[in-house]
Amino acid sequence: MSGSAWTGDGGSFAEPERAEPGRWPALEAALAVVNRDVRATLPGQGPLILMAAPAPDGFDGEQVYVAMADGRWHGNPVHSDDLEEGAPPEPGEAGVLRVVAEAAQETVVELLWRVWPLCREHGTGMHPRPAGTSEDWYPGESGTAGPPVWWCRGGRGGGCHDASPIGELAGPCGGTAAGGVPGP
């Protein structure tokens, strides 16, 4: 969700702004990779951007969100250290890429009202995970240091699989809008 952020300084609000280029280099690099998938699978959709909003009263700094090209976003802020609560830190770039891909997916799904991205084989939504994870994988599980991929749970008969490395999806994936109506 986007809009004004409460500053806590006697009743004023501060408008979120596009994140200053170069301020969040790890997030910017990860978003550039995710935007390759946006470009390949959602023709006509502008690239996602990073938006910065003042942190709520009692917190320092700012919060950064993955947003549509027009500045709207949905979901929680994302930072390079924004991992599952209680989960051990993930290794560098791979962890940042997975977190940014999750935030991008949440923004696209909620604001465009469509499943994104879709598995070409099963026609179901995919989720970012480390490569080679099993069906019962959970964030923070040890021994899952593979590069981030779009992972598919498979069809009714199973068949979960790594569909594509994040940033390497190819071609429009259609998508399904809310209510099962085919997307553009």
PDB file of C-alpha atoms in Angstrom:
ATOM      1  CA  MET A   1       0.000   0.000   0.000  1.00  0.00           C
ATOM      2  CA  SER A   2       1.316   3.452  -0.718  1.00  0.00           C
ATOM      3  CA  GLY A   3       0.550   6.895   0.535  1.00  0.00           C
ATOM      4  CA  SER A   4       1.778   9.322   3.119  1.00  0.00           C
ATOM      5  CA  ALA A   5       3.879   8.195   6.051  1.00  0.00           C
ATOM      6  CA  TRP A   6       3.320   9.531   9.576  1.00  0.00           C
ATOM      7  CA  THR A   7       6.442  11.336  10.765  1.00  0.00           C
ATOM      8  CA  GLY A   8       5.464  11.573  14.437  1.00  0.00           C
ATOM      9  CA  ASP A   9       6.566  15.200  14.661  1.00  0.00           C
ATOM     10  CA  GLY A  10       3.366  16.797  15.828  1.00  0.00           C
ATOM     11  CA  GLY A  11       0.963  15.595  13.199  1.00  0.00           C
ATOM     12  CA  SER A  12       2.685  15.927   9.841  1.00  0.00           C
ATOM     13  CA  PHE A  13       2.935  13.405   7.047  1.00  0.00           C
ATOM     14  CA  ALA A  14       5.851  12.869   4.664  1.00  0.00           C
ATOM     15  CA  GLU A  15       5.300  11.665   1.127  1.00  0.00           C
ATOM     16  CA  PRO A  16       7.200   8.584  -0.007  1.00  0.00           C
ATOM     17  CA  GLU A  17       9.699   9.281  -2.771  1.00  0.00           C
ATOM     18  CA  ARG A  18      11.570   7.245  -5.311  1.00  0.00           C
ATOM     19  CA  ALA A  19      14.675   5.877  -3.579  1.00  0.00           C
ATOM     20  CA  GLU A  20      17.788   7.895  -4.245  1.00  0.00           C
ATOM     21  CA  PRO A  21      19.892   6.097  -6.899  1.00  0.00           C
ATOM     22  CA  GLY A  22      22.983   4.507  -5.358  1.00  0.00           C
ATOM     23  CA  ARG A  23      21.673   4.596  -1.775  1.00  0.00           C
ATOM     24  CA  TRP A  24      20.614   0.908  -1.799  1.00  0.00           C
ATOM     25  CA  PRO A  25      23.017  -0.747  -4.282  1.00  0.00           C
ATOM     26  CA  ALA A  26      22.267  -4.368  -3.293  1.00  0.00           C
ATOM     27  CA  LEU A  27      18.519  -3.780  -3.584  1.00  0.00           C
ATOM     28  CA  GLU A  28      18.952  -1.925  -6.896  1.00  0.00           C
ATOM     29  CA  ALA A  29      21.036  -4.775  -8.351  1.00  0.00           C
ATOM     30  CA  ALA A  30      18.497  -7.389  -7.231  1.00  0.00           C
ATOM     31  CA  LEU A  31      15.604  -5.357  -8.620  1.00  0.00           C
ATOM     32  CA  ALA A  32      17.372  -5.065 -11.994  1.00  0.00           C
ATOM     33  CA  VAL A  33      17.458  -8.887 -12.139  1.00  0.00           C
ATOM     34  CA  VAL A  34      13.763  -9.196 -11.176  1.00  0.00           C
ATOM     35  CA  ASN A  35      12.849  -6.534 -13.747  1.00  0.00           C
ATOM     36  CA  ARG A  36      14.214  -8.821 -16.485  1.00  0.00           C
ATOM     37  CA  ASP A  37      11.414 -11.245 -15.543  1.00  0.00           C
ATOM     38  CA  VAL A  38       8.852  -8.420 -15.442  1.00  0.00           C
ATOM     39  CA  ARG A  39       9.934  -7.290 -18.917  1.00  0.00           C
ATOM     40  CA  ALA A  40       9.853 -10.849 -20.300  1.00  0.00           C
ATOM     41  CA  THR A  41       6.532 -11.951 -18.821  1.00  0.00           C
ATOM     42  CA  LEU A  42       4.419  -8.798 -18.508  1.00  0.00           C
ATOM     43  CA  PRO A  43       4.612  -6.968 -21.864  1.00  0.00           C
ATOM     44  CA  GLY A  44       3.728  -3.308 -21.563  1.00  0.00           C
ATOM     45  CA  GLN A  45       4.332  -3.236 -17.817  1.00  0.00           C
ATOM     46  CA  GLY A  46       6.897  -0.660 -16.757  1.00  0.00           C
ATOM     47  CA  PRO A  47       9.853  -1.657 -14.616  1.00  0.00           C
ATOM     48  CA  LEU A  48       9.429  -1.927 -10.866  1.00  0.00           C
ATOM     49  CA  ILE A  49      11.157   0.746  -8.778  1.00  0.00           C
ATOM     50  CA  LEU A  50      12.297   1.264  -5.189  1.00  0.00           C
ATOM     51  CA  MET A  51      10.307   3.746  -3.107  1.00  0.00           C
ATOM     52  CA  ALA A  52      11.563   5.190   0.181  1.00  0.00           C
ATOM     53  CA  ALA A  53       9.264   6.326   2.981  1.00  0.00           C
ATOM     54  CA  PRO A  54      10.182   7.727   6.377  1.00  0.00           C
ATOM     55  CA  ALA A  55      10.201   5.062   9.057  1.00  0.00           C
ATOM     56  CA  PRO A  56       7.310   5.190  11.523  1.00  0.00           C
ATOM     57  CA  ASP A  57       7.697   7.038  14.793  1.00  0.00           C
ATOM     58  CA  GLY A  58      10.234   5.311  17.004  1.00  0.00           C
ATOM     59  CA  PHE A  59      12.356   3.926  14.153  1.00  0.00           C
ATOM     60  CA  ASP A  60      15.375   5.480  12.483  1.00  0.00           C
ATOM     61  CA  GLY A  61      15.975   5.928   8.789  1.00  0.00           C
ATOM     62  CA  GLU A  62      13.600   5.054   6.040  1.00  0.00           C
ATOM     63  CA  GLN A  63      11.752   2.039   4.760  1.00  0.00           C
ATOM     64  CA  VAL A  64      12.240   0.867   1.179  1.00  0.00           C
ATOM     65  CA  TYR A  65       9.506  -0.830  -0.846  1.00  0.00           C
ATOM     66  CA  VAL A  66       9.378  -2.513  -4.255  1.00  0.00           C
ATOM     67  CA  ALA A  67       6.805  -0.518  -6.223  1.00  0.00           C
ATOM     68  CA  MET A  68       5.124  -0.299  -9.601  1.00  0.00           C
ATOM     69  CA  ALA A  69       6.534   2.296 -12.016  1.00  0.00           C
ATOM     70  CA  ASP A  70       3.914   4.797 -10.771  1.00  0.00           C
ATOM     71  CA  GLY A  71       5.133   4.502  -7.159  1.00  0.00           C
ATOM     72  CA  ARG A  72       2.339   2.296  -5.755  1.00  0.00           C
ATOM     73  CA  TRP A  73       3.361  -0.712  -3.686  1.00  0.00           C
ATOM     74  CA  HIS A  74       1.840  -3.427  -1.548  1.00  0.00           C
ATOM     75  CA  GLY A  75       3.401  -5.280   1.338  1.00  0.00           C
ATOM     76  CA  ASN A  76       6.185  -4.886   3.816  1.00  0.00           C
ATOM     77  CA  PRO A  77       9.346  -2.842   3.407  1.00  0.00           C
ATOM     78  CA  VAL A  78      12.373  -4.646   2.043  1.00  0.00           C
ATOM     79  CA  HIS A  79      15.956  -4.095   3.108  1.00  0.00           C
ATOM     80  CA  SER A  80      19.005  -6.184   2.437  1.00  0.00           C
ATOM     81  CA  ASP A  81      18.703  -7.501   5.999  1.00  0.00           C
ATOM     82  CA  ASP A  82      14.902  -8.057   5.846  1.00  0.00           C
ATOM     83  CA  LEU A  83      14.758 -11.828   6.182  1.00  0.00           C
ATOM     84  CA  GLU A  84      12.248 -14.084   7.906  1.00  0.00           C
ATOM     85  CA  GLU A  85      12.099 -13.300  11.620  1.00  0.00           C
ATOM     86  CA  GLY A  86      14.403 -15.668  13.444  1.00  0.00           C
ATOM     87  CA  ALA A  87      15.906 -17.049  10.248  1.00  0.00           C
ATOM     88  CA  PRO A  88      19.679 -17.114  10.002  1.00  0.00           C
ATOM     89  CA  PRO A  89      21.117 -14.571   7.587  1.00  0.00           C
ATOM     90  CA  GLU A  90      21.268 -15.769   4.006  1.00  0.00           C
ATOM     91  CA  PRO A  91      24.471 -15.443   2.025  1.00  0.00           C
ATOM     92  CA  GLY A  92      24.874 -12.037   0.342  1.00  0.00           C
ATOM     93  CA  GLU A  93      23.385 -11.417  -3.062  1.00  0.00           C
ATOM     94  CA  ALA A  94      21.264 -14.593  -3.193  1.00  0.00           C
ATOM     95  CA  GLY A  95      19.377 -13.651  -0.033  1.00  0.00           C
ATOM     96  CA  VAL A  96      18.789 -10.099  -1.209  1.00  0.00           C
ATOM     97  CA  LEU A  97      17.567 -11.326  -4.597  1.00  0.00           C
ATOM     98  CA  ARG A  98      15.071 -13.728  -3.006  1.00  0.00           C
ATOM     99  CA  VAL A  99      13.726 -11.026  -0.654  1.00  0.00           C
ATOM    100  CA  VAL A 100      13.369  -8.491  -3.493  1.00  0.00           C
ATOM    101  CA  ALA A 101      11.689 -11.094  -5.740  1.00  0.00           C
ATOM    102  CA  GLU A 102       9.178 -11.871  -2.957  1.00  0.00           C
ATOM    103  CA  ALA A 103       8.384  -8.162  -2.526  1.00  0.00           C
ATOM    104  CA  ALA A 104       8.073  -7.680  -6.293  1.00  0.00           C
ATOM    105  CA  GLN A 105       5.734 -10.650  -6.546  1.00  0.00           C
ATOM    106  CA  GLU A 106       3.534  -9.329  -3.738  1.00  0.00           C
ATOM    107  CA  THR A 107       3.284  -5.892  -5.357  1.00  0.00           C
ATOM    108  CA  VAL A 108       2.498  -7.293  -8.832  1.00  0.00           C
ATOM    109  CA  VAL A 109      -0.036  -9.828  -7.571  1.00  0.00           C
ATOM    110  CA  GLU A 110      -1.911  -7.385  -5.347  1.00  0.00           C
ATOM    111  CA  LEU A 111      -1.883  -4.316  -7.597  1.00  0.00           C
ATOM    112  CA  LEU A 112      -2.416  -6.018 -10.958  1.00  0.00           C
ATOM    113  CA  TRP A 113      -4.742  -8.686  -9.501  1.00  0.00           C
ATOM    114  CA  ARG A 114      -3.055 -11.514 -11.334  1.00  0.00           C
ATOM    115  CA  VAL A 115      -0.902 -14.501 -10.527  1.00  0.00           C
ATOM    116  CA  TRP A 116       2.740 -13.763 -11.365  1.00  0.00           C
ATOM    117  CA  PRO A 117       4.859 -15.431 -12.494  1.00  0.00           C
ATOM    118  CA  LEU A 118       3.224 -18.564 -13.875  1.00  0.00           C
ATOM    119  CA  CYS A 119       4.877 -21.912 -14.487  1.00  0.00           C
ATOM    120  CA  ARG A 120       4.693 -22.721 -18.213  1.00  0.00           C
ATOM    121  CA  GLU A 121       4.417 -26.445 -17.498  1.00  0.00           C
ATOM    122  CA  HIS A 122       1.675 -26.363 -14.846  1.00  0.00           C
ATOM    123  CA  GLY A 123       0.005 -22.954 -15.241  1.00  0.00           C
ATOM    124  CA  THR A 124       0.330 -22.312 -11.508  1.00  0.00           C
ATOM    125  CA  GLY A 125       1.988 -19.489  -9.624  1.00  0.00           C
ATOM    126  CA  MET A 126       5.638 -19.796  -8.665  1.00  0.00           C
ATOM    127  CA  HIS A 127       7.561 -18.546  -5.647  1.00  0.00           C
ATOM    128  CA  PRO A 128      11.168 -17.493  -5.058  1.00  0.00           C
ATOM    129  CA  ARG A 129      13.279 -20.104  -3.232  1.00  0.00           C
ATOM    130  CA  PRO A 130      16.841 -21.384  -3.196  1.00  0.00           C
ATOM    131  CA  ALA A 131      17.520 -23.818  -6.052  1.00  0.00           C
ATOM    132  CA  GLY A 132      17.130 -27.492  -5.271  1.00  0.00           C
ATOM    133  CA  THR A 133      14.751 -27.163  -2.337  1.00  0.00           C
ATOM    134  CA  SER A 134      12.191 -29.848  -1.589  1.00  0.00           C
ATOM    135  CA  GLU A 135       8.431 -29.502  -1.403  1.00  0.00           C
ATOM    136  CA  ASP A 136       8.557 -29.185   2.391  1.00  0.00           C
ATOM    137  CA  TRP A 137      11.322 -26.536   2.442  1.00  0.00           C
ATOM    138  CA  TYR A 138      10.959 -23.652   4.881  1.00  0.00           C
ATOM    139  CA  PRO A 139      12.886 -20.346   5.114  1.00  0.00           C
ATOM    140  CA  GLY A 140      15.981 -20.716   7.241  1.00  0.00           C
ATOM    141  CA  GLU A 141      16.387 -24.435   6.566  1.00  0.00           C
ATOM    142  CA  SER A 142      20.053 -25.370   6.621  1.00  0.00           C
ATOM    143  CA  GLY A 143      21.736 -26.725   3.535  1.00  0.00           C
ATOM    144  CA  THR A 144      19.749 -24.628   1.053  1.00  0.00           C
ATOM    145  CA  ALA A 145      22.308 -22.209  -0.301  1.00  0.00           C
ATOM    146  CA  GLY A 146      21.430 -22.579  -3.982  1.00  0.00           C
ATOM    147  CA  PRO A 147      20.879 -19.506  -6.149  1.00  0.00           C
ATOM    148  CA  PRO A 148      17.335 -18.103  -6.074  1.00  0.00           C
ATOM    149  CA  VAL A 149      14.897 -19.605  -8.560  1.00  0.00           C
ATOM    150  CA  TRP A 150      11.214 -19.369  -9.390  1.00  0.00           C
ATOM    151  CA  TRP A 151       9.910 -22.615  -7.872  1.00  0.00           C
ATOM    152  CA  CYS A 152       6.689 -24.394  -8.873  1.00  0.00           C
ATOM    153  CA  ARG A 153       4.714 -26.689  -6.590  1.00  0.00           C
ATOM    154  CA  GLY A 154       3.545 -28.661  -9.623  1.00  0.00           C
ATOM    155  CA  GLY A 155       0.118 -29.825 -10.691  1.00  0.00           C
ATOM    156  CA  ARG A 156      -2.422 -31.846  -8.754  1.00  0.00           C
ATOM    157  CA  GLY A 157      -0.201 -34.904  -9.008  1.00  0.00           C
ATOM    158  CA  GLY A 158       2.844 -33.127  -7.617  1.00  0.00           C
ATOM    159  CA  GLY A 159       5.917 -32.555  -9.698  1.00  0.00           C
ATOM    160  CA  CYS A 160       7.434 -29.628  -7.826  1.00  0.00           C
ATOM    161  CA  HIS A 161      10.476 -28.223  -9.615  1.00  0.00           C
ATOM    162  CA  ASP A 162      12.804 -25.300 -10.099  1.00  0.00           C
ATOM    163  CA  ALA A 163      11.279 -23.586 -13.135  1.00  0.00           C
ATOM    164  CA  SER A 164      13.855 -20.887 -13.841  1.00  0.00           C
ATOM    165  CA  PRO A 165      16.583 -18.878 -12.165  1.00  0.00           C
ATOM    166  CA  ILE A 166      15.210 -15.502 -11.111  1.00  0.00           C
ATOM    167  CA  GLY A 167      15.909 -13.045 -13.920  1.00  0.00           C
ATOM    168  CA  GLU A 168      15.814 -15.683 -16.657  1.00  0.00           C
ATOM    169  CA  LEU A 169      12.105 -16.179 -17.364  1.00  0.00           C
ATOM    170  CA  ALA A 170      11.314 -16.000 -21.062  1.00  0.00           C
ATOM    171  CA  GLY A 171       8.216 -14.789 -22.865  1.00  0.00           C
ATOM    172  CA  PRO A 172       4.810 -13.603 -21.718  1.00  0.00           C
ATOM    173  CA  CYS A 173       3.272 -15.918 -19.151  1.00  0.00           C
ATOM    174  CA  GLY A 174      -0.278 -14.643 -19.467  1.00  0.00           C
ATOM    175  CA  GLY A 175      -1.384 -14.875 -15.895  1.00  0.00           C
ATOM    176  CA  THR A 176      -4.726 -15.181 -14.271  1.00  0.00           C
ATOM    177  CA  ALA A 177      -6.533 -12.155 -12.949  1.00  0.00           C
ATOM    178  CA  ALA A 178      -8.594 -12.285  -9.779  1.00  0.00           C
ATOM    179  CA  GLY A 179     -11.530 -14.648 -10.086  1.00  0.00           C
ATOM    180  CA  GLY A 180      -9.770 -16.914 -12.594  1.00  0.00           C
ATOM    181  CA  VAL A 181     -10.210 -14.530 -15.521  1.00  0.00           C
ATOM    182  CA  PRO A 182      -7.248 -14.736 -17.929  1.00  0.00           C
ATOM    183  CA  GLY A 183      -4.917 -11.765 -17.625  1.00  0.00           C
ATOM    184  CA  PRO A 184      -3.767  -9.583 -20.507  1.00  0.00           C
TER     185      PRO A 184
END
